[in-house]
Amino acid sequence: MATSIESALFERPDAGERTVLVFTGGNDDPEDIAELRELAGSAGAEVVGRMVCGRRSPDARFFIGQGKVDELRETVQAHDADLVLIDHELSPSQERNLERALSVRVVDRTGLILDIFAQRARTFEGKLQVELAQLRHLSTRLVRGWTHLERQKGGIGLRGPGETQLETDRRLLANRIRVIEKRLDKVDRQRDQNRSGRKRADVPTVSLVGYTNAGKSTLFNTLTHAKVFVADQLFATLDPTMRRLRLPHGGTVVLGDTVGFIRHLPHELVAAFRSTLQEACESDVLLHVVDANATRRDETIQAVNEVLTEIGADKIPQIEVFNKIDLLEDAPPRLEWDETGAVRRVWLSALSKDGLELLAEALENRLACGKRRCRVQLSAAQGSIRARLFQLGAVLREAMDDGGGWMMDVELSDKDLRLLEQVTVIPVTPAAA
């Protein structure tokens, strides 16, 4: 199948490593150029040149205009490049026209990110999601390939299967996409079962989200002592990882590390990774990790919030974790609070571990929001319930009573209060102010 699909594309030059970057913003912004260069480096490309283009409106044929195409051809030849990366999404015809004009492989921003994701995927689910995104992207690129098979022929020995080669490839693509979607649905149901199990066990879920390369995996490893791959490159971590984390006062949460976001994240990726990103949607709290040393910090925060809105996770309580304060001057670890008394922001360094205890305090603060304090009297025979309250991290104070039981001040959510009532904990009365 792969050979047939690849053959249906325009006969492209072999992809290489020597790369010319084309920035279409028109203002040569150092941050945008640096991000495109990092994306290219993450894909394994060697950047040998760059060119800046600016137009009021895209050219229908080449996107960058005929004059810039001639200039780009000279740049490619001067640097002996065999690949051009363009930081904007191209239409299939624009991509094909540029390749014909330049005689080198042309990849747009979406194709570049898809290539990086294909390199990073390790788990079965991750590989399926990447393949699905690639096939959806490829299905738009099946344009005017194999021209000698575009027309059906008649005559003895020349009658075909009743469809052109292009139609055959589209059908094969559609069939493969349906197979992958069914497999991902099965994986998604398994994830739903895992989430349901955590809900029944009353274990809160906390997800790390943030711009790529903000330090999420480093923070995850530091908090949970896991061994998630960490590297100074974009999209170093692709597959989600879940670990239990014990809080200082006895509570337990499940902490999840998710894929990093980026500006103009391709819609194919958002759609393909929706089941993975569902972990963030089902979380009790989001830890939005921000590179405190980033020049365009506010723009990265906005880019992440836009993706969270797209997947329906914008209403979940969020704590901004400003990471990498070790790279700043006069930025000690600290907490910032909002007008309701909830923690809004934490300043820390996952690498030096400064401020990690503040993050634990912030998590306990956020998870405590919406809970009620009450006083519970337990008999000596209800030791299992007492153990459960300690497991939930709900006990604020306890004292022995005359009958060998316990009088406990606890802080519980409405759901946990109903659980206590169901197991006939009597009495359950509001705690004194």
Coordinates of C-alpha atoms in Angstrom, one line a residue:
M1 CA 0.0 0.0 0.0
A2 CA 2.8 2.4 0.9
T3 CA 4.5 2.0 -2.5
S4 CA 1.3 2.7 -4.3
I5 CA 0.4 5.8 -2.3
E6 CA 3.9 7.2 -2.5
S7 CA 3.9 6.6 -6.3
A8 CA 0.6 8.5 -6.6
L9 CA 2.4 11.7 -5.4
F10 CA 4.4 13.9 -7.7
E11 CA 7.8 12.4 -8.4
R12 CA 9.7 14.3 -5.7
P13 CA 13.5 14.6 -5.2
D14 CA 14.9 12.6 -2.4
A15 CA 14.6 14.3 1.0
G16 CA 17.9 15.4 2.4
E17 CA 19.4 17.0 5.4
R18 CA 20.9 20.3 4.0
T19 CA 18.0 22.7 4.5
V20 CA 17.1 26.3 3.6
L21 CA 14.5 27.9 5.9
V22 CA 11.9 30.2 4.4
F23 CA 10.2 32.6 6.9
T24 CA 7.0 34.1 5.5
G25 CA 6.4 36.6 8.3
G26 CA 8.2 39.4 6.4
N27 CA 9.8 41.0 9.5
D28 CA 12.6 38.6 10.3
D29 CA 11.5 38.1 13.9
P30 CA 14.4 36.4 15.7
E31 CA 12.0 34.4 17.9
D32 CA 10.1 33.0 14.9
I33 CA 13.3 32.2 13.1
A34 CA 14.7 30.5 16.2
E35 CA 11.6 28.4 16.6
L36 CA 11.6 27.3 13.0
R37 CA 15.3 26.5 13.3
E38 CA 14.6 24.4 16.4
L39 CA 11.9 22.5 14.6
A40 CA 14.3 21.8 11.8
G41 CA 17.0 20.6 14.2
S42 CA 14.5 18.4 16.0
A43 CA 13.7 16.7 12.7
G44 CA 17.4 16.1 12.1
A45 CA 17.9 18.8 9.4
E46 CA 21.1 20.8 8.9
V47 CA 20.2 24.4 8.4
V48 CA 22.6 25.9 5.7
G49 CA 20.6 29.0 4.7
R50 CA 17.5 31.1 5.3
M51 CA 15.3 33.6 3.4
V52 CA 12.6 36.0 4.5
C53 CA 9.6 36.6 2.4
G54 CA 6.7 39.1 3.0
R55 CA 3.5 39.5 0.9
R56 CA 0.3 41.2 1.6
S57 CA -1.5 38.2 0.3
P58 CA -0.3 34.7 -0.6
D59 CA 0.5 33.9 -4.3
A60 CA -1.9 31.4 -5.6
R61 CA 0.8 29.4 -7.5
F62 CA 3.8 29.6 -5.2
F63 CA 2.6 31.3 -2.0
I64 CA 5.8 33.4 -1.9
G65 CA 5.6 34.9 -5.5
Q66 CA 7.7 34.4 -8.6
G67 CA 10.5 36.8 -7.7
K68 CA 11.1 35.1 -4.4
V69 CA 11.0 31.7 -6.1
D70 CA 13.9 32.8 -8.3
E71 CA 15.8 34.2 -5.3
L72 CA 15.1 31.0 -3.4
R73 CA 16.4 28.9 -6.3
E74 CA 19.7 30.8 -6.2
T75 CA 19.9 30.3 -2.4
V76 CA 19.3 26.6 -2.7
Q77 CA 21.9 26.2 -5.4
A78 CA 24.5 28.4 -3.6
H79 CA 24.2 26.3 -0.5
D80 CA 23.9 23.0 -2.3
A81 CA 20.7 22.4 -0.3
D82 CA 18.3 19.5 -1.0
L83 CA 15.4 20.5 1.3
V84 CA 13.3 23.7 1.8
L85 CA 11.3 24.2 4.9
I86 CA 8.6 26.8 4.9
D87 CA 7.1 28.1 8.2
H88 CA 3.5 28.2 6.8
E89 CA 1.0 25.7 5.6
L90 CA 1.0 25.2 1.8
S91 CA -1.7 24.0 -0.4
P92 CA -0.9 20.7 -2.3
S93 CA -0.6 22.6 -5.6
Q94 CA 1.7 25.3 -4.1
E95 CA 3.9 22.6 -2.6
R96 CA 4.1 20.7 -5.9
N97 CA 4.8 23.9 -7.9
L98 CA 7.6 24.9 -5.6
E99 CA 9.2 21.5 -5.9
R100 CA 9.1 21.7 -9.7
A101 CA 10.5 25.2 -9.7
L102 CA 13.3 24.5 -7.2
S103 CA 14.1 20.8 -8.0
V104 CA 14.3 20.0 -4.3
R105 CA 12.0 18.7 -1.7
V106 CA 9.6 21.3 -0.1
V107 CA 8.0 20.7 3.3
D108 CA 5.6 23.1 5.0
R109 CA 5.2 23.6 8.7
T110 CA 2.5 20.9 9.1
G111 CA 4.6 18.3 7.3
L112 CA 7.7 19.2 9.4
I113 CA 5.8 18.8 12.7
L114 CA 4.3 15.5 11.5
D115 CA 7.8 14.2 10.7
I116 CA 9.0 15.1 14.2
F117 CA 6.0 13.4 15.7
A118 CA 6.7 10.3 13.6
Q119 CA 10.2 10.1 15.0
R120 CA 9.1 10.6 18.6
A121 CA 6.2 8.1 18.8
R122 CA 7.2 5.1 20.9
T123 CA 3.9 3.5 22.2
F124 CA 1.4 1.6 20.1
E125 CA -1.2 4.4 20.6
G126 CA 1.3 7.1 19.8
K127 CA 2.3 5.4 16.5
L128 CA -1.3 5.0 15.5
Q129 CA -2.1 8.6 16.2
V130 CA 0.8 9.8 14.2
E131 CA 0.0 7.5 11.3
L132 CA -3.6 8.7 11.3
A133 CA -2.4 12.4 11.2
Q134 CA 0.0 11.6 8.4
L135 CA -2.6 9.7 6.3
R136 CA -5.1 12.6 6.7
H137 CA -2.4 15.0 5.6
L138 CA -1.3 12.8 2.8
S139 CA -4.9 12.4 1.5
T140 CA -4.8 16.1 0.5
R141 CA -1.5 15.6 -1.4
L142 CA -2.7 13.0 -3.9
V143 CA -2.8 15.5 -6.7
R144 CA -2.1 14.7 -10.4
G145 CA 0.2 11.8 -9.8
W146 CA 0.8 9.0 -12.3
T147 CA -0.6 10.9 -15.2
H148 CA -0.2 7.9 -17.5
L149 CA -2.9 6.1 -15.4
E150 CA -5.3 9.1 -15.0
R151 CA -7.5 7.9 -17.9
Q152 CA -9.2 4.5 -18.1
K153 CA -8.5 2.7 -21.4
G154 CA -10.5 0.3 -23.4
G155 CA -9.5 -2.6 -25.6
I156 CA -8.4 -6.1 -25.0
G157 CA -5.9 -6.4 -22.2
L158 CA -6.2 -2.7 -21.3
R159 CA -9.4 -2.6 -19.3
G160 CA -8.6 -1.7 -15.7
P161 CA -10.5 -2.2 -12.4
G162 CA -12.9 0.6 -13.3
E163 CA -11.0 3.4 -11.4
T164 CA -7.9 5.5 -11.9
Q165 CA -4.7 4.9 -9.9
L166 CA -5.5 8.1 -8.0
E167 CA -8.9 6.8 -7.0
T168 CA -7.4 3.5 -6.0
D169 CA -4.9 5.3 -3.7
R170 CA -7.6 7.4 -2.2
R171 CA -9.7 4.3 -1.5
L172 CA -6.7 2.6 0.1
L173 CA -6.0 5.6 2.2
A174 CA -9.6 5.8 3.4
N175 CA -9.6 2.1 4.3
R176 CA -6.5 2.5 6.3
I177 CA -7.8 5.5 8.1
R178 CA -10.9 3.6 9.1
V179 CA -8.8 0.8 10.5
I180 CA -6.7 3.1 12.6
E181 CA -9.7 5.0 13.8
K182 CA -11.3 1.7 15.0
R183 CA -8.1 0.7 16.8
L184 CA -7.8 4.2 18.5
D185 CA -11.5 3.9 19.6
K186 CA -10.5 0.7 21.4
V187 CA -7.6 2.4 23.0
D188 CA -9.8 5.3 24.0
R189 CA -12.3 2.9 25.7
Q190 CA -9.4 1.5 27.7
R191 CA -8.4 5.0 28.7
D192 CA -12.0 5.7 29.8
Q193 CA -11.9 2.6 31.9
N194 CA -8.7 3.7 33.6
R195 CA -10.2 7.1 34.2
S196 CA -13.3 5.6 35.7
G197 CA -11.2 3.5 38.0
R198 CA -9.4 6.5 39.3
K199 CA -12.7 8.3 39.8
R200 CA -14.1 5.3 41.8
A201 CA -11.0 5.3 43.9
D202 CA -11.4 9.1 44.4
V203 CA -7.9 9.8 43.2
P204 CA -7.6 13.3 41.6
T205 CA -5.8 13.7 38.3
V206 CA -3.4 16.5 37.6
S207 CA -2.1 17.1 34.0
L208 CA 1.0 18.9 33.0
V209 CA 0.4 21.0 29.9
G210 CA 2.4 23.8 28.3
Y211 CA 4.4 25.0 25.3
T212 CA 6.9 22.5 24.0
N213 CA 10.3 22.6 25.6
A214 CA 9.0 24.5 28.7
G215 CA 10.4 21.8 31.0
K216 CA 7.3 19.6 31.6
S217 CA 9.1 16.3 31.5
T218 CA 11.9 17.5 33.7
L219 CA 9.3 18.7 36.3
F220 CA 7.5 15.4 35.9
N221 CA 10.7 13.3 36.5
T222 CA 11.6 15.5 39.5
L223 CA 8.2 15.1 41.2
T224 CA 7.6 11.4 40.5
H225 CA 11.2 10.0 40.1
A226 CA 10.2 8.7 36.7
K227 CA 12.5 8.4 33.7
V228 CA 10.7 10.1 31.0
F229 CA 13.0 11.1 28.1
V230 CA 14.2 14.7 28.4
A231 CA 16.1 16.7 25.8
D232 CA 16.6 20.3 24.8
Q233 CA 14.5 20.0 21.7
L234 CA 11.0 20.6 20.6
F235 CA 8.5 17.7 21.1
A236 CA 11.1 15.6 23.0
T237 CA 8.1 13.8 24.7
L238 CA 5.2 12.6 22.7
D239 CA 3.6 9.7 24.4
P240 CA 1.6 10.5 27.6
T241 CA 2.9 9.1 31.0
M242 CA 0.9 8.7 34.2
R243 CA 2.4 8.3 37.7
R244 CA 1.1 8.5 41.3
L245 CA 2.3 11.4 43.4
R246 CA 1.9 11.6 47.2
L247 CA 1.3 15.1 48.6
P248 CA 3.0 16.3 51.8
H249 CA -0.1 15.9 54.0
G250 CA -1.0 12.4 52.9
G251 CA -3.1 12.9 49.8
T252 CA -2.4 11.2 46.5
V253 CA -2.9 12.4 42.9
V254 CA -2.2 10.9 39.5
L255 CA 0.2 13.2 37.6
G256 CA 0.2 13.0 33.8
D257 CA 2.8 14.4 31.4
T258 CA 1.3 15.3 28.0
V259 CA 2.6 16.3 24.6
G260 CA 3.8 19.9 24.3
F261 CA 1.9 22.5 22.3
I262 CA 3.1 25.0 19.8
R263 CA 1.8 28.0 17.9
H264 CA -0.3 27.0 14.9
L265 CA -0.4 23.4 15.9
P266 CA -1.7 21.5 12.9
H267 CA -5.4 20.6 13.1
E268 CA -4.6 17.0 12.0
L269 CA -2.5 16.6 15.2
V270 CA -5.1 18.0 17.5
A271 CA -7.7 15.7 16.0
A272 CA -5.5 12.6 16.0
F273 CA -4.3 13.2 19.6
R274 CA -7.8 14.0 20.9
S275 CA -7.9 10.7 22.9
T276 CA -4.6 11.5 24.5
L277 CA -5.5 15.1 25.2
Q278 CA -8.7 13.8 26.8
E279 CA -6.6 13.1 29.8
A280 CA -6.2 16.9 30.2
C281 CA -9.9 17.4 29.7
E282 CA -10.7 14.9 32.5
S283 CA -8.2 16.4 35.0
D284 CA -9.1 18.0 38.3
V285 CA -6.3 20.5 37.9
L286 CA -4.0 21.6 35.1
L287 CA -0.4 22.6 35.7
H288 CA 0.4 25.0 32.9
V289 CA 4.2 24.9 32.7
V290 CA 5.7 28.1 31.3
D291 CA 9.3 28.9 30.4
A292 CA 9.9 31.9 32.7
N293 CA 13.0 32.8 30.7
A294 CA 11.2 32.8 27.3
T295 CA 11.3 36.2 25.5
R296 CA 7.7 35.7 24.2
R297 CA 6.3 34.2 27.3
D298 CA 2.9 35.7 27.0
E299 CA 2.5 34.5 23.4
T300 CA 3.3 30.9 24.4
I301 CA 0.8 31.1 27.2
Q302 CA -1.9 32.3 24.8
A303 CA -1.0 29.5 22.3
V304 CA -1.4 26.8 25.0
N305 CA -4.7 28.3 26.1
E306 CA -6.0 28.3 22.6
V307 CA -5.3 24.6 22.2
L308 CA -6.9 24.0 25.6
T309 CA -10.0 25.8 24.4
E310 CA -10.0 23.8 21.2
I311 CA -10.1 20.5 23.1
G312 CA -12.6 21.7 25.7
A313 CA -10.2 21.9 28.7
D314 CA -10.4 25.7 29.2
K315 CA -12.8 25.5 32.2
I316 CA -10.6 23.2 34.3
P317 CA -8.8 25.0 37.2
Q318 CA -5.3 25.9 36.2
I319 CA -2.1 26.8 38.0
E320 CA 0.6 28.5 36.0
V321 CA 4.0 27.0 36.9
F322 CA 6.7 29.5 35.9
N323 CA 9.7 27.1 35.4
K324 CA 13.4 27.8 34.9
I325 CA 13.7 30.7 37.4
D326 CA 17.3 29.6 37.8
L327 CA 18.0 31.4 34.5
L328 CA 16.5 34.6 35.8
E329 CA 17.9 37.3 38.1
D330 CA 16.1 38.2 41.3
A331 CA 13.4 35.6 40.8
P332 CA 13.0 33.6 44.0
P333 CA 10.6 30.7 44.4
R334 CA 7.2 32.1 45.4
L335 CA 3.4 31.7 45.2
E336 CA 0.9 34.2 43.7
W337 CA -2.7 34.2 44.7
D338 CA -5.9 35.3 43.0
E339 CA -8.7 37.4 44.5
T340 CA -10.6 34.2 45.7
G341 CA -7.6 33.0 47.8
A342 CA -6.6 30.2 45.4
V343 CA -3.1 29.8 44.1
R344 CA -2.8 31.3 40.6
R345 CA 1.0 31.0 39.9
V346 CA 4.1 29.2 41.2
W347 CA 7.6 30.2 40.5
L348 CA 10.2 27.4 40.6
S349 CA 13.0 25.5 38.9
A350 CA 12.5 21.9 38.1
L351 CA 16.2 21.5 37.4
S352 CA 17.5 22.9 40.7
K353 CA 14.4 21.8 42.6
D354 CA 13.9 25.3 44.1
G355 CA 10.2 25.9 44.9
L356 CA 9.0 22.3 44.5
E357 CA 7.5 22.4 48.0
L358 CA 5.5 25.5 47.0
L359 CA 4.1 23.5 44.0
A360 CA 2.9 20.8 46.4
E361 CA 1.3 23.5 48.6
A362 CA -0.4 25.0 45.5
L363 CA -1.8 21.6 44.5
E364 CA -3.3 21.0 47.9
N365 CA -4.8 24.4 47.9
R366 CA -6.4 23.9 44.5
L367 CA -7.7 20.4 45.3
A368 CA -9.1 21.7 48.6
C369 CA -11.3 24.3 46.7
G370 CA -14.9 23.2 46.8
K371 CA -14.5 21.0 49.9
R372 CA -16.4 21.3 53.2
R373 CA -15.1 20.9 56.7
C374 CA -17.0 18.7 59.1
R375 CA -16.6 16.6 62.3
V376 CA -17.0 12.9 62.1
Q377 CA -17.4 10.5 65.0
L378 CA -16.1 7.0 64.4
S379 CA -16.5 3.9 66.6
A380 CA -13.6 1.6 67.4
A381 CA -15.0 -0.8 64.8
Q382 CA -14.8 1.7 62.0
G383 CA -11.0 1.8 61.7
S384 CA -11.2 1.1 57.9
I385 CA -13.1 4.3 57.4
R386 CA -10.5 6.1 59.5
A387 CA -7.8 4.7 57.3
R388 CA -9.7 5.7 54.2
L389 CA -10.0 9.3 55.5
F390 CA -6.2 9.4 56.0
Q391 CA -5.7 7.9 52.6
L392 CA -7.8 10.8 51.1
G393 CA -5.7 13.3 53.0
A394 CA -8.9 14.6 54.5
V395 CA -8.0 14.5 58.3
L396 CA -7.3 17.9 59.8
R397 CA -7.4 16.8 63.5
E398 CA -8.4 13.8 65.5
A399 CA -8.9 12.9 69.1
M400 CA -9.8 9.7 71.0
D401 CA -13.3 9.6 72.6
D402 CA -14.3 7.8 75.8
G403 CA -15.6 4.7 73.9
G404 CA -12.3 4.0 72.1
G405 CA -13.4 5.6 68.9
W406 CA -12.3 8.8 67.3
M407 CA -13.6 12.3 66.9
M408 CA -12.2 13.7 63.6
D409 CA -12.2 17.1 61.9
V410 CA -12.1 16.4 58.2
E411 CA -12.2 18.3 54.9
L412 CA -14.1 16.5 52.2
S413 CA -15.8 17.1 48.9
D414 CA -19.5 16.6 48.5
K415 CA -18.9 13.3 46.8
D416 CA -16.8 12.0 49.7
L417 CA -19.4 13.2 52.2
R418 CA -22.0 11.1 50.4
L419 CA -19.6 8.1 50.6
L420 CA -19.3 8.5 54.4
E421 CA -23.1 8.7 54.7
Q422 CA -23.5 5.5 52.6
V423 CA -21.3 3.6 55.1
T424 CA -23.3 4.9 58.0
V425 CA -20.8 7.2 59.6
I426 CA -22.9 8.8 62.3
P427 CA -23.1 11.6 63.0
V428 CA -21.8 13.8 60.2
T429 CA -22.1 17.4 61.4
P430 CA -20.6 20.6 60.2
A431 CA -17.5 21.6 62.0
A432 CA -17.6 24.5 64.3
A433 CA -16.4 27.7 62.8

